[in-house]
PDB file of C-alpha atoms in Angstrom:
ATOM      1  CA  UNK H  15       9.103  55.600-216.764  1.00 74.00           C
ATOM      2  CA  UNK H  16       6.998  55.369-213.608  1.00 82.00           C
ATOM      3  CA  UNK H  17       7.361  56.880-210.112  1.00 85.00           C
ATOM      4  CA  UNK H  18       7.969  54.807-207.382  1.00 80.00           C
ATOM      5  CA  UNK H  19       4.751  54.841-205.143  1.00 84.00           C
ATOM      6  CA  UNK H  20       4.739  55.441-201.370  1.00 86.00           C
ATOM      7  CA  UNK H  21       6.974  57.679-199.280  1.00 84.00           C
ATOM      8  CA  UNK H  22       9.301  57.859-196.391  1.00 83.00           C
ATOM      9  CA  UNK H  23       6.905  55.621-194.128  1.00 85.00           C
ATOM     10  CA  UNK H  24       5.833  52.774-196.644  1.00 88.00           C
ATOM     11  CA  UNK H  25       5.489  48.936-195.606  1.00 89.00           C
ATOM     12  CA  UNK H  26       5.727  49.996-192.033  1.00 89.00           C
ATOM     13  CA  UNK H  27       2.662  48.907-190.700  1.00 90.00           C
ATOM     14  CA  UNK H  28       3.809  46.507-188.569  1.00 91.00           C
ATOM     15  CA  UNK H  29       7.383  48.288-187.627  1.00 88.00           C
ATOM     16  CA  UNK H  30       6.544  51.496-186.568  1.00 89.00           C
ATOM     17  CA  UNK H  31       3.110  49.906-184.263  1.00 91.00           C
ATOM     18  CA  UNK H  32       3.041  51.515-180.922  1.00 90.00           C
ATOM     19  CA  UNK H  33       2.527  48.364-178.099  1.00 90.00           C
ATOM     20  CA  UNK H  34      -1.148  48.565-176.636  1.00 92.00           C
ATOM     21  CA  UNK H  35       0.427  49.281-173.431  1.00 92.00           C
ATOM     22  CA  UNK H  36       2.631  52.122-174.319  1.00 88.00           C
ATOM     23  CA  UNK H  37      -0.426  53.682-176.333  1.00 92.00           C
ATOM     24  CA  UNK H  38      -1.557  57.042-174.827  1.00 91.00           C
ATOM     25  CA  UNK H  39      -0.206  60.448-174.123  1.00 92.00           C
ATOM     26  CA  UNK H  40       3.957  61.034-174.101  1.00 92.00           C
ATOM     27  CA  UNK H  41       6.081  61.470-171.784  1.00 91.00           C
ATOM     28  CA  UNK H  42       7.760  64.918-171.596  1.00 94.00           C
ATOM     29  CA  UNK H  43      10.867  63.480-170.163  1.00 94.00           C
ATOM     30  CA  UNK H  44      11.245  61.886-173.737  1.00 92.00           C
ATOM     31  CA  UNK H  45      11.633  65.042-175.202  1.00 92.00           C
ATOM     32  CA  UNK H  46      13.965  66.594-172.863  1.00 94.00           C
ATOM     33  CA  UNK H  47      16.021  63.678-172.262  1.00 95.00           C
ATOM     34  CA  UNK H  48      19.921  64.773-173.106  1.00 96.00           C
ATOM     35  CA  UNK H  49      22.900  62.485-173.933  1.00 97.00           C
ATOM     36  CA  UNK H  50      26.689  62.738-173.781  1.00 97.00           C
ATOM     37  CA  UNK H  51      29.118  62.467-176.715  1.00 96.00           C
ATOM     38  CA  UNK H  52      30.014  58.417-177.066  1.00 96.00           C
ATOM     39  CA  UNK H  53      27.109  57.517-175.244  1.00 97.00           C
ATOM     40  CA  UNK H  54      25.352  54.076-176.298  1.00 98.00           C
ATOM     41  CA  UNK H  55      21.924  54.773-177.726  1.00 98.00           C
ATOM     42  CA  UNK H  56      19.292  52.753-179.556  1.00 97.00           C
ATOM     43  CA  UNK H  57      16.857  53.379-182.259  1.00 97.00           C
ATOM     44  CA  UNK H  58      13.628  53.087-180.729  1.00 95.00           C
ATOM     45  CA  UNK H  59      10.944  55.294-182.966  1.00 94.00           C
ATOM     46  CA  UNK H  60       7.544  56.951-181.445  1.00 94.00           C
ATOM     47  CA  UNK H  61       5.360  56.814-184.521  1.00 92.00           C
ATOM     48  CA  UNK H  62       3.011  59.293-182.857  1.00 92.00           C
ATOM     49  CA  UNK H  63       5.745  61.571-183.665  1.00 93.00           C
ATOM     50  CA  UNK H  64       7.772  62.121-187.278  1.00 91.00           C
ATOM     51  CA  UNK H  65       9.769  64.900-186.385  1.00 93.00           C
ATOM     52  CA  UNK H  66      13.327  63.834-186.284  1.00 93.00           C
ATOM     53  CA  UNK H  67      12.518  60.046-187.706  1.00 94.00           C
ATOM     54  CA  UNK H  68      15.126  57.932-188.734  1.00 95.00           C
ATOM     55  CA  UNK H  69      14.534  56.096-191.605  1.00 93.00           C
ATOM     56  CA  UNK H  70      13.108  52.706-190.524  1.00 92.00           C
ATOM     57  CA  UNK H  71      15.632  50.801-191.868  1.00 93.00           C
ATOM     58  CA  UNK H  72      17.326  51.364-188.865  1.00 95.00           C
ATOM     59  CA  UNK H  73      14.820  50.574-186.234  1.00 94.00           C
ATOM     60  CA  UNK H  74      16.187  48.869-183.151  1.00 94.00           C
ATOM     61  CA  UNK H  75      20.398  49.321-184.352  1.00 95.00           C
ATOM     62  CA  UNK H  76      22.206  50.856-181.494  1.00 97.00           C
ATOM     63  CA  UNK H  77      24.873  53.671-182.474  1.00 97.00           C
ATOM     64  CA  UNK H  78      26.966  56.244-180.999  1.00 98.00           C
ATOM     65  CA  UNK H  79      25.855  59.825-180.190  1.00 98.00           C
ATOM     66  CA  UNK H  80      28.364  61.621-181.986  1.00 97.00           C
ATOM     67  CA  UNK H  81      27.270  65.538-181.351  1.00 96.00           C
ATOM     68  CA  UNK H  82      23.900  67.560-181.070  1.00 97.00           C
ATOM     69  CA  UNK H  83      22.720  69.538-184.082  1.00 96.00           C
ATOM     70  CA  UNK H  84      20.251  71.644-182.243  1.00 96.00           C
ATOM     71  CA  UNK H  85      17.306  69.924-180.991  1.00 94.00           C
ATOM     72  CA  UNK H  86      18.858  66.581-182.366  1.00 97.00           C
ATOM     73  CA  UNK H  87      22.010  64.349-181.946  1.00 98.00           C
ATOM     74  CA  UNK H  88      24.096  62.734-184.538  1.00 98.00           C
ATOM     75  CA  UNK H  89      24.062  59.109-184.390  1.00 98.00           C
ATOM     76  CA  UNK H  90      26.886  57.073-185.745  1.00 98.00           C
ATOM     77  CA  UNK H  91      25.715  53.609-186.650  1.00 97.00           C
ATOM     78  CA  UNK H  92      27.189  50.860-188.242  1.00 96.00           C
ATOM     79  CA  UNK H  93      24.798  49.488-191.669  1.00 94.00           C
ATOM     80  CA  UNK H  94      26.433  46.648-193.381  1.00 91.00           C
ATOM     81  CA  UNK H  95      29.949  47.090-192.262  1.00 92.00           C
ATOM     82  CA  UNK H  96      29.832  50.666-193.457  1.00 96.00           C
ATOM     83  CA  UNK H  97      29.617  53.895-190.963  1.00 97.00           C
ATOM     84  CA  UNK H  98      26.793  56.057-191.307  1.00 97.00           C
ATOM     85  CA  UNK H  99      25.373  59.172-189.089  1.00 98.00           C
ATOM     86  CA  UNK H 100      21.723  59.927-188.712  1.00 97.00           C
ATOM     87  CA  UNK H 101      20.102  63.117-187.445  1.00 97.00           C
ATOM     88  CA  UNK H 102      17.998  61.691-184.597  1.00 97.00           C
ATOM     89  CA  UNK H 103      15.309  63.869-182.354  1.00 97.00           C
ATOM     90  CA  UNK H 104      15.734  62.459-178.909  1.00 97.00           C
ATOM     91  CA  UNK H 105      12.329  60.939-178.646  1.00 96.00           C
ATOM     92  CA  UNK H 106      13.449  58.596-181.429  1.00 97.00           C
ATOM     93  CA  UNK H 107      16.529  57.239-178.590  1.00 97.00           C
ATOM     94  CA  UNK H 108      16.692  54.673-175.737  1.00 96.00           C
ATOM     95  CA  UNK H 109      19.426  54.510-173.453  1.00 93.00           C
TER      96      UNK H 109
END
């Protein structure tokens, strides 16, 4: 039996592409930016950065910020009728 080849970022060429406009250095408001439980957030990855990354399945779902796990928040989101929560680094969130 073979192993399947590639890893948590494979066939995302195209997904995880920064616009040439947003290209550069990052914002430290991104970082710091805090949210409230039952706030609306949506999955916006910055590829520059893979701390924290959802897997990109879920690129641009919205969800629910259910708590913060330290640095991170828990998002509920919904994935085919079914309720899931992600561990999300705030620089992966858009209000």
């Amino acid at each position: 039996m073979t192993q399947r080849s590639g890893g948590f970022r494979r066939k995302t060429r195209n997904k995880l592409r920064k616009n040439i406009k947003d290209r550069g250095k990052i914002s430290i408001r991104r970082y710091l930016q805090s949210f409230k439980e039952g706030e609306r957030v949506f999955l916006k990855a910055e590829p520059a950065v893979q701390n924290g990354m959802y897997f990109p399945r879920y690129h641009g779902s919205a969800g629910l910020i259910k708590n913060k796990v330290g640095n991170c928040y828990e998002v509920l989101i919904k994935d085919r009728g079914k309720e899931k929560i992600l561990i999300v680094h705030p620089i992966h969130l858009k209000k």
